PDB file of C-alpha atoms in Angstrom:
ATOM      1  CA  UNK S   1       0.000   0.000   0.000  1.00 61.00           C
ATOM      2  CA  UNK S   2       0.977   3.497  -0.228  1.00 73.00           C
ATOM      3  CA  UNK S   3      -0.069   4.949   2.687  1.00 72.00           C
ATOM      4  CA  UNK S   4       2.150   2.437   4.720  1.00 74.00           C
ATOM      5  CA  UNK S   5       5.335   3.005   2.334  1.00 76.00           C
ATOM      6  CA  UNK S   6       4.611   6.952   3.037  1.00 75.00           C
ATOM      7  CA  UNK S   7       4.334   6.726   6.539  1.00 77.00           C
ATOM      8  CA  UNK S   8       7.549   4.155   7.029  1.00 77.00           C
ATOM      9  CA  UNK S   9       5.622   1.780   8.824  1.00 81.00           C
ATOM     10  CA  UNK S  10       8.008  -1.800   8.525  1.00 81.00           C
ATOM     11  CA  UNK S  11       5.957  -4.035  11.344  1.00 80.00           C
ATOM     12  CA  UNK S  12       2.460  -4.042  10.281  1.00 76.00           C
ATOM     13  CA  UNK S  13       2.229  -7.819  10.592  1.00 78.00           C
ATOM     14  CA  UNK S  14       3.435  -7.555  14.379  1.00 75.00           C
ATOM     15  CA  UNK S  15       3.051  -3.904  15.904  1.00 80.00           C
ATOM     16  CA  UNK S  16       0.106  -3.804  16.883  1.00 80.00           C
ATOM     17  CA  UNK S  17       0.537   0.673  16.983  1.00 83.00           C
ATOM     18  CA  UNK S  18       1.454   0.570  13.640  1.00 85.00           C
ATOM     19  CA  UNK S  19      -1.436  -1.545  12.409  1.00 86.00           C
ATOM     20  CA  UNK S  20      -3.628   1.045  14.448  1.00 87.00           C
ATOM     21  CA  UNK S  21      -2.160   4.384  12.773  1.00 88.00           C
ATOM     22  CA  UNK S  22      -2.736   2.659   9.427  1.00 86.00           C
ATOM     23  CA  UNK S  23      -6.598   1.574   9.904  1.00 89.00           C
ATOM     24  CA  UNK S  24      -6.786   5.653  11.465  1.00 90.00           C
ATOM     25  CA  UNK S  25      -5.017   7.148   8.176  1.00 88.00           C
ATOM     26  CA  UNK S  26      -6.817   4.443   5.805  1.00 89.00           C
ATOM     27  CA  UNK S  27     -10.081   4.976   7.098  1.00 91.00           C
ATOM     28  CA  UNK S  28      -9.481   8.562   7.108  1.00 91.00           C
ATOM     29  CA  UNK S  29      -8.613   8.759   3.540  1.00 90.00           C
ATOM     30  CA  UNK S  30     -11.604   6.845   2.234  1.00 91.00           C
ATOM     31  CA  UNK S  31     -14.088   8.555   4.137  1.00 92.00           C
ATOM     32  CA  UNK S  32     -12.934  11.722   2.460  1.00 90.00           C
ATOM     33  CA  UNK S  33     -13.119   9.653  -0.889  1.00 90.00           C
ATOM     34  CA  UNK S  34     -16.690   8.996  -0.345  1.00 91.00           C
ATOM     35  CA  UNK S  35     -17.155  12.775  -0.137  1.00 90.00           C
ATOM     36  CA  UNK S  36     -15.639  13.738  -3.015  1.00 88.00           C
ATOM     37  CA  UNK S  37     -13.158  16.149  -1.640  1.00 89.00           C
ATOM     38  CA  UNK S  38     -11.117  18.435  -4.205  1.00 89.00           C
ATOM     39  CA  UNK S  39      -7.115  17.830  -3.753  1.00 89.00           C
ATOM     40  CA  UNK S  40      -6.772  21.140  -1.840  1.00 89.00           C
ATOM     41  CA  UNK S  41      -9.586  19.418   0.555  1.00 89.00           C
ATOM     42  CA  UNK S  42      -7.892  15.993   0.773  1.00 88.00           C
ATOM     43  CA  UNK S  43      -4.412  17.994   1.866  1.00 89.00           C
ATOM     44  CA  UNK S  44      -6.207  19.726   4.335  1.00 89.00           C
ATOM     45  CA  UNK S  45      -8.066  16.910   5.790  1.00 90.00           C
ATOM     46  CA  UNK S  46      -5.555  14.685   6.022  1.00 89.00           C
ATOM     47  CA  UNK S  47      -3.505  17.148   7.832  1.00 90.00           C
ATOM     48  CA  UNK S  48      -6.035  17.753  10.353  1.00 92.00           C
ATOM     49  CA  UNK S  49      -5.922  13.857  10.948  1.00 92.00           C
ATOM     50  CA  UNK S  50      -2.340  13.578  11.502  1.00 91.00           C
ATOM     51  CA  UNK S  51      -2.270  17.700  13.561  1.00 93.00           C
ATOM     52  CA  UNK S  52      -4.861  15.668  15.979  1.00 93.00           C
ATOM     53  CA  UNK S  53      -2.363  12.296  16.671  1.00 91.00           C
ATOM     54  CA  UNK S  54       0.409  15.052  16.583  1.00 91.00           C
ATOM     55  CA  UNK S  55      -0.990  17.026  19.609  1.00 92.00           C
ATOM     56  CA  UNK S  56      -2.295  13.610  21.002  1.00 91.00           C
ATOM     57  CA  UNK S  57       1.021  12.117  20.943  1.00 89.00           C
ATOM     58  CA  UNK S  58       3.569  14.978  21.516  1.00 89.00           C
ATOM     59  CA  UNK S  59       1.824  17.674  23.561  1.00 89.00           C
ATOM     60  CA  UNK S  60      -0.045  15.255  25.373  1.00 89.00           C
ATOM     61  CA  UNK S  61      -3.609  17.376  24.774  1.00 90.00           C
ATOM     62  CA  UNK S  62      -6.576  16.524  26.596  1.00 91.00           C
ATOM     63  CA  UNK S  63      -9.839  15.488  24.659  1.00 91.00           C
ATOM     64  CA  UNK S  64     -11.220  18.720  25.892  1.00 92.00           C
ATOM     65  CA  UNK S  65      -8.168  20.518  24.589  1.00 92.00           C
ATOM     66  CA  UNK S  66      -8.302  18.625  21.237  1.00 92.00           C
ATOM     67  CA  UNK S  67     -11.821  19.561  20.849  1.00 91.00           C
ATOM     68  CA  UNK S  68     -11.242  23.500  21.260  1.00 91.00           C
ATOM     69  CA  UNK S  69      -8.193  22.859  18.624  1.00 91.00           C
ATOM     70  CA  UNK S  70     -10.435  21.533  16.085  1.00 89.00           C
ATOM     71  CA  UNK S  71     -12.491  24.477  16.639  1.00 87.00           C
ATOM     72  CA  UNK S  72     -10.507  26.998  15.874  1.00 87.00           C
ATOM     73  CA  UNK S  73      -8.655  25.517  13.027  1.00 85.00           C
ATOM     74  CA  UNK S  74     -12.045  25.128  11.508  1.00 83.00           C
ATOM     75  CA  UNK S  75     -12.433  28.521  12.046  1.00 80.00           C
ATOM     76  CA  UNK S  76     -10.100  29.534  10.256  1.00 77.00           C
ATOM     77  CA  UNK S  77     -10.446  27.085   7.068  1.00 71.00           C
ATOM     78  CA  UNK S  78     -14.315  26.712   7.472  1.00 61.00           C
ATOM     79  CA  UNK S  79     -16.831  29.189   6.061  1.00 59.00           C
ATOM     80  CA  UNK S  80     -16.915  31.777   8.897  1.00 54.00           C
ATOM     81  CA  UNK S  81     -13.779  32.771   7.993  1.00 52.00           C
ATOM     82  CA  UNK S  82     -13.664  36.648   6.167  1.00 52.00           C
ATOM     83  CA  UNK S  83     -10.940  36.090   3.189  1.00 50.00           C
ATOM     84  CA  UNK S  84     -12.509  33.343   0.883  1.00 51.00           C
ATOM     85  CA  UNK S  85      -9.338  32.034  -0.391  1.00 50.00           C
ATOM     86  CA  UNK S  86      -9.436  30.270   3.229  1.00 52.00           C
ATOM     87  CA  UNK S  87     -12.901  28.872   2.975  1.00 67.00           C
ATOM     88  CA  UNK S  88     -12.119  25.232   1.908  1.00 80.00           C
ATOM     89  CA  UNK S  89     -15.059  23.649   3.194  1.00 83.00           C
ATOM     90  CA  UNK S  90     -18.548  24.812   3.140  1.00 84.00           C
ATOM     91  CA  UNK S  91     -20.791  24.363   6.175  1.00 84.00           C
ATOM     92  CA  UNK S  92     -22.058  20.871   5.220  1.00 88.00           C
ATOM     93  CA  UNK S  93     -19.014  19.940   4.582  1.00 88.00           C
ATOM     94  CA  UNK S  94     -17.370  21.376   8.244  1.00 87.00           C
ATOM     95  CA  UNK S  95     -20.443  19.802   9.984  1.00 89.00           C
ATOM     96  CA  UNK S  96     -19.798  15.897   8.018  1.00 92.00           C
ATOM     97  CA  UNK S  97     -15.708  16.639   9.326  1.00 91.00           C
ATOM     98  CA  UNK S  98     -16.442  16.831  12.572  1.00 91.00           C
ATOM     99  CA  UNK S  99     -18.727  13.998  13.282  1.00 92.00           C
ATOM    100  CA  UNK S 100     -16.421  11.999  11.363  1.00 93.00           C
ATOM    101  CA  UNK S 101     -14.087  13.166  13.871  1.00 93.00           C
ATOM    102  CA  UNK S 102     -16.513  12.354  17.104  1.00 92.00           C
ATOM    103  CA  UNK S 103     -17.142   8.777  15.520  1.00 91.00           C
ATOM    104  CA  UNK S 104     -13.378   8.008  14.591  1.00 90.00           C
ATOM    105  CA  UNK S 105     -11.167   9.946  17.183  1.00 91.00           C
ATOM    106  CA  UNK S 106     -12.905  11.741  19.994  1.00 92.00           C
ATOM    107  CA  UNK S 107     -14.964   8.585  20.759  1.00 91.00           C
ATOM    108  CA  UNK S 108     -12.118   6.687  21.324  1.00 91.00           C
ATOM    109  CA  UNK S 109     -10.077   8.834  22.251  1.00 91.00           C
ATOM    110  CA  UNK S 110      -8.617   7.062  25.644  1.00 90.00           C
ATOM    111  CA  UNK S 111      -7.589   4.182  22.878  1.00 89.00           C
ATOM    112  CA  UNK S 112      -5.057   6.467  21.324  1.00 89.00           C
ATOM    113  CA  UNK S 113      -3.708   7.853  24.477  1.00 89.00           C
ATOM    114  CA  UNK S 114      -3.256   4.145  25.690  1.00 88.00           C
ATOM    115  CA  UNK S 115      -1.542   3.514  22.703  1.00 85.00           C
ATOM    116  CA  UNK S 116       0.747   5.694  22.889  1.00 85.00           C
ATOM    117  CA  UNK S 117       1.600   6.131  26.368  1.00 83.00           C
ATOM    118  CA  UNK S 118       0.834   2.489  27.761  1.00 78.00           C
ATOM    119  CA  UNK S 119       3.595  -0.050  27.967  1.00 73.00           C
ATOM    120  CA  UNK S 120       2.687  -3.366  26.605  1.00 68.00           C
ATOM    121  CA  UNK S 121       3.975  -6.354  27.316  1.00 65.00           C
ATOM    122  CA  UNK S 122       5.624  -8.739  24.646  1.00 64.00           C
ATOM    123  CA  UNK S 123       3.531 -11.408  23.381  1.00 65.00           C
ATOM    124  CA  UNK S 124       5.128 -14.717  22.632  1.00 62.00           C
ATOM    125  CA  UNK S 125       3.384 -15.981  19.065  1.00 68.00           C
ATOM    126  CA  UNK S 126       6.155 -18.337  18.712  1.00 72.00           C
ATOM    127  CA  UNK S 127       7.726 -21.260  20.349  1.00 74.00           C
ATOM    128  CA  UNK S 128      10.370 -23.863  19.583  1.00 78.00           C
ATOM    129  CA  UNK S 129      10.238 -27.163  21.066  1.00 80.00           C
ATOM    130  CA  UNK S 130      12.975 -29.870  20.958  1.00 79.00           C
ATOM    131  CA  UNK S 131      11.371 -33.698  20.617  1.00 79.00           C
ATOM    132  CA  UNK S 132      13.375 -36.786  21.114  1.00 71.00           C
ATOM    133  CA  UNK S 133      12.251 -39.906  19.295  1.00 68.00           C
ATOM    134  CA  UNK S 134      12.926 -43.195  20.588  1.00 63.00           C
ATOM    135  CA  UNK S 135      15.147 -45.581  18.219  1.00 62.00           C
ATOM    136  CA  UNK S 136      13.139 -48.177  17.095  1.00 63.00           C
ATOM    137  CA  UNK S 137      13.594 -51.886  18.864  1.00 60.00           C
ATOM    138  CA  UNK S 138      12.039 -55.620  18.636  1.00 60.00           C
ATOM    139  CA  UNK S 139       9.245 -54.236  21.665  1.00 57.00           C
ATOM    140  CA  UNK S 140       8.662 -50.353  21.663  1.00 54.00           C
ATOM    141  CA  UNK S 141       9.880 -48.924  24.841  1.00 57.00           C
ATOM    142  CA  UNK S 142       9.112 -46.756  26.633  1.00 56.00           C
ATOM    143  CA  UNK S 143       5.183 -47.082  25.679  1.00 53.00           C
ATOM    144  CA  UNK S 144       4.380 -46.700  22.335  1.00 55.00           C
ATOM    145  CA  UNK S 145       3.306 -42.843  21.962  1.00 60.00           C
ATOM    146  CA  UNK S 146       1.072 -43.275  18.655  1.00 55.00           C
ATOM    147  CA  UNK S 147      -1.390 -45.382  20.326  1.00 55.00           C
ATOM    148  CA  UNK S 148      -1.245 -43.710  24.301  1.00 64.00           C
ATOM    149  CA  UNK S 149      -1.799 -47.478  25.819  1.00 68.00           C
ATOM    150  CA  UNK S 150       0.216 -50.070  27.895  1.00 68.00           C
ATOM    151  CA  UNK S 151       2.479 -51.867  26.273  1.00 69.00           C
ATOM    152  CA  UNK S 152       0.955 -55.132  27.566  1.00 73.00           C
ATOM    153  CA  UNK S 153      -2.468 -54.412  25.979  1.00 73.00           C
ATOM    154  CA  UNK S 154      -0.150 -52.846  22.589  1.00 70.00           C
ATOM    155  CA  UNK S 155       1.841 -56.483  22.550  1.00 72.00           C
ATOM    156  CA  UNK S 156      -1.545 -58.739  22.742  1.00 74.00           C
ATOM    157  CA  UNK S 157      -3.457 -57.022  20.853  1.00 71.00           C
ATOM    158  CA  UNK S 158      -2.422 -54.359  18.661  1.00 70.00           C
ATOM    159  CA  UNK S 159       1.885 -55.467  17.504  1.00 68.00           C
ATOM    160  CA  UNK S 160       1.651 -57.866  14.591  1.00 65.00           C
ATOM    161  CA  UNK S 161       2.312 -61.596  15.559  1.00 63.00           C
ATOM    162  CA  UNK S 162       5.887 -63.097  14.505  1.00 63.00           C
ATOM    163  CA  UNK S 163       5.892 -64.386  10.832  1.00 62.00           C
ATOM    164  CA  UNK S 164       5.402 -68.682  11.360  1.00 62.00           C
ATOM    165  CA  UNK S 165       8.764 -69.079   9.338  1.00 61.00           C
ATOM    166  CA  UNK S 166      10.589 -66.990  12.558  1.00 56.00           C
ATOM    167  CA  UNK S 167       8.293 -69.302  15.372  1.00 54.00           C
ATOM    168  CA  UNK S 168       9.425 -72.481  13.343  1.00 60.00           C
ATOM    169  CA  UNK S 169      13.111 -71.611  13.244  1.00 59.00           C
ATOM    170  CA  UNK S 170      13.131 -70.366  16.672  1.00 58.00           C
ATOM    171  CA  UNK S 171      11.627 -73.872  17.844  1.00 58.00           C
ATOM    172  CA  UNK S 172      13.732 -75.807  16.050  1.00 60.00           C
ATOM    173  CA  UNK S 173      16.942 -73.357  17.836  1.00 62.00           C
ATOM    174  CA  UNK S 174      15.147 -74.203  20.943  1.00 57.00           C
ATOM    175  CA  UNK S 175      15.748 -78.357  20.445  1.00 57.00           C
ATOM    176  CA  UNK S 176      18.924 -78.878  19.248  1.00 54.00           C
ATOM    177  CA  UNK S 177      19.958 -79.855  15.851  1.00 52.00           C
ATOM    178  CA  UNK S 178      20.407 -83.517  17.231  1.00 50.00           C
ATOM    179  CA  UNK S 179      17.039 -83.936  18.667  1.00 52.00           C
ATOM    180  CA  UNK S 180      13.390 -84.369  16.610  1.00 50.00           C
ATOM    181  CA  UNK S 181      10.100 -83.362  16.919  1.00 50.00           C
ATOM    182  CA  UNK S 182       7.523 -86.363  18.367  1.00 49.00           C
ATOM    183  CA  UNK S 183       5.303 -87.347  15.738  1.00 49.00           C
ATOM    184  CA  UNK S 184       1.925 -86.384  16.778  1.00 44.00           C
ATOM    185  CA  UNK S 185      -0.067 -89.477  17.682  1.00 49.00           C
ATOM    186  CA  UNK S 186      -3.650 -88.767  15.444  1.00 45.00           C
ATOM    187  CA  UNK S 187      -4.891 -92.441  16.819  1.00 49.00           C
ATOM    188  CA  UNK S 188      -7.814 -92.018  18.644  1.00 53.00           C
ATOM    189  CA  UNK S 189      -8.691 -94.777  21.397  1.00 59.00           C
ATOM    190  CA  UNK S 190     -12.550 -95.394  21.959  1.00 63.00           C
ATOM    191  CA  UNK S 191     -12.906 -96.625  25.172  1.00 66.00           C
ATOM    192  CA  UNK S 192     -16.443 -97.388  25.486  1.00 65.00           C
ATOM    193  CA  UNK S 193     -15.657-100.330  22.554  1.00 67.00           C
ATOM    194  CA  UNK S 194     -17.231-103.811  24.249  1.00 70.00           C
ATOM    195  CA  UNK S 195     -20.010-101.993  25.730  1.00 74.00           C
ATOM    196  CA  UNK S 196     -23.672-102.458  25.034  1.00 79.00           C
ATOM    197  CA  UNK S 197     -26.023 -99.196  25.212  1.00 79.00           C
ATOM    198  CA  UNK S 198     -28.011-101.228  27.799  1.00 82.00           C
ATOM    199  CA  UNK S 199     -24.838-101.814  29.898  1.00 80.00           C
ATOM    200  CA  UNK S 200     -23.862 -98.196  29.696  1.00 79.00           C
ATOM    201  CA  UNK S 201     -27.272 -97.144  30.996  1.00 81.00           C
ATOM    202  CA  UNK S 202     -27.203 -99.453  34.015  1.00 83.00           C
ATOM    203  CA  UNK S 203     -23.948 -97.777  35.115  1.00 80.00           C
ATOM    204  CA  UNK S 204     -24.926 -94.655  34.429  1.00 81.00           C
ATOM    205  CA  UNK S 205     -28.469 -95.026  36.811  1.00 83.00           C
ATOM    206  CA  UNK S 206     -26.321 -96.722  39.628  1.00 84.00           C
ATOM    207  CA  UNK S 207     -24.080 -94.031  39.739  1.00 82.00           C
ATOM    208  CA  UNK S 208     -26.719 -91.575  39.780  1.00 84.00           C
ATOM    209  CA  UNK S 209     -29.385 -93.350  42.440  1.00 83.00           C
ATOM    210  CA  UNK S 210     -25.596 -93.677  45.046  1.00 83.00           C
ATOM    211  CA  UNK S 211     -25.456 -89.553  44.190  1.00 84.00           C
ATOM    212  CA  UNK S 212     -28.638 -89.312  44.942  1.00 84.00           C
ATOM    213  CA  UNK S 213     -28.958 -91.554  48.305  1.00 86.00           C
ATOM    214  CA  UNK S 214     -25.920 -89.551  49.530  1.00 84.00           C
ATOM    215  CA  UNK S 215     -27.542 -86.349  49.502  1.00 86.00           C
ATOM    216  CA  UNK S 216     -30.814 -87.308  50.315  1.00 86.00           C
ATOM    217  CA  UNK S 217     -29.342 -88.888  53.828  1.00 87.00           C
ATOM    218  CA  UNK S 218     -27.130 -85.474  54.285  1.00 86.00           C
ATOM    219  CA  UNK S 219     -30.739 -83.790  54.216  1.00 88.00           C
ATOM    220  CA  UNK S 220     -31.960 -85.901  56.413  1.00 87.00           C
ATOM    221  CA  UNK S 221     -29.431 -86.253  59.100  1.00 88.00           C
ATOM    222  CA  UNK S 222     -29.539 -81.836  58.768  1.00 88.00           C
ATOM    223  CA  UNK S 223     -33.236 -81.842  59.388  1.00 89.00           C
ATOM    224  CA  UNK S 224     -32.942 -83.802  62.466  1.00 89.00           C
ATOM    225  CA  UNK S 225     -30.295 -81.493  63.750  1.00 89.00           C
ATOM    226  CA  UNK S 226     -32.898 -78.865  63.071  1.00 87.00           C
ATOM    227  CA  UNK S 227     -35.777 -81.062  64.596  1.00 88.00           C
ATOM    228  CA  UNK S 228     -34.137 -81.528  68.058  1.00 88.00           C
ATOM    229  CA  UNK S 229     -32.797 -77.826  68.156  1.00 86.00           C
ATOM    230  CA  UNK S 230     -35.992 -76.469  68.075  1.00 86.00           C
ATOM    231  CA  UNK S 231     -37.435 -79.230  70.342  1.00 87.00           C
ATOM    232  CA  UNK S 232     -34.818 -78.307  72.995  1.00 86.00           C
ATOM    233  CA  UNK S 233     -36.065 -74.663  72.658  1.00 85.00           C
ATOM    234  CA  UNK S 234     -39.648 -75.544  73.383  1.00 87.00           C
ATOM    235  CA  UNK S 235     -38.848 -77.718  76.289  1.00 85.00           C
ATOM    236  CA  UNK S 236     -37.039 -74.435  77.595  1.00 82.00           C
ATOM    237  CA  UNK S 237     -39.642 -71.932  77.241  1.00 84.00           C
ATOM    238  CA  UNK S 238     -42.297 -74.925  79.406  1.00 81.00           C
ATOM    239  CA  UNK S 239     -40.366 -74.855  81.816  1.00 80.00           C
ATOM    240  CA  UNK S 240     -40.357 -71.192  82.118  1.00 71.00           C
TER     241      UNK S 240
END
């Protein structure tokens, strides 16, 4: 932009002050577009602008003080003045000027003195950070950081099983070149072969009525326990 190359202004992207003045001299500039100023009215306006930060900033002027400036410079290049070659702007023209200047300036006027007379503090928008990463290994360690779970749950259920040629070479390392693997015995022995379905049965109900007889008499010899406690317990309360 122009208006930043004029006014030297290098930081834009990181003072905030600078940023500020801009927006006040942009917005400044295209209000005075919209009112179709001559070029002897945009000089003069513009020069107001900056004459306001100018007492703001180096005289340290009051709002009240600011406000009887702007009076009597538009005195003096409004339409009350006497010599006409000094009346620039007519009276609808002095009257839009200054409540631009009540909406733009005056209104925040305690903005601009903070802006210029307030320390601020510095405000970090950058870090650097320094991240170690582990060298890789057969089992992850410390915990692996992608997933953010125990390695025990990681290693049953999550790392990839061996390949089977690695389990088969690692068994065979594990017995020796001299020694060989058992065959598997795959014969099956039935042993319910000489048995009739009737014969099978009978067991099966003898064993089952000897279950049963056993905990029927537990039952029994419990209830009786039972029967006498409470029969002691009524003798007890007869006699008293």
């Amino acid at each position: 932009m122009k208006l930043e190359k004029f006014l030297n202004f290098k930081n834009l992207q990181t003072c905030l002050k600078e940023a500020s003045l801009l927006d006040y001299y942009v917005s400044g500039f295209l209000w005075a577009k919209g009112m179709d100023f001559s070029v002897i009215q945009y000089s003069k306006f513009m020069t107001l602008l900056d004459m306001l930060l100018h007492n703001l900033r180096t005289l340290h002027m009051s709002l009240e003080d600011s406000i009887k400036w702007l009076g009597e410079v538009m005195a003096e290049i409004g339409p009350s003045h006497k010599n006409e070659k000094w009346n620039i702007f007519d009276v609808k023209q002095a009257s839009a000027i200054v409540d631009y200047l009540k909406i733009s300036l005056f209104q925040h006027y305690k903005l601009y003195e903070f802006l210029f007379f307030s320390a601020r503090e510095e405000i970090v928008i950058g870090t650097e950070q320094l991240i170690e990463v582990v060298n890789p290994a057969d089992h992850p360690f410390p915990d692996p950081l992608e997933e953010g779970i125990s390695f025990d749950i990681y290693s049953t259920f999550i790392e990839p099983p061996p390949p089977l040629d690695m389990e088969i070479k690692g068994l065979n390392q594990e017995q020796g070149p001299g020694e060989s693997q058992p065959e598997a015995d795959t014969s099956e022995t039935d042993l319910l072969v000489g048995f009739t379905i009737e014969e099978i049965k009978s067991v099966l109900d003898q064993v089952t009525d000897d279950i049963l007889i056993s905990i029927q008499t537990e039952i029994n010899e419990k209830l009786q326990i039972q029967e006498e406690a409470f029969n002691a317990r009524i003798e007890k309360l007869k006699k008293a």
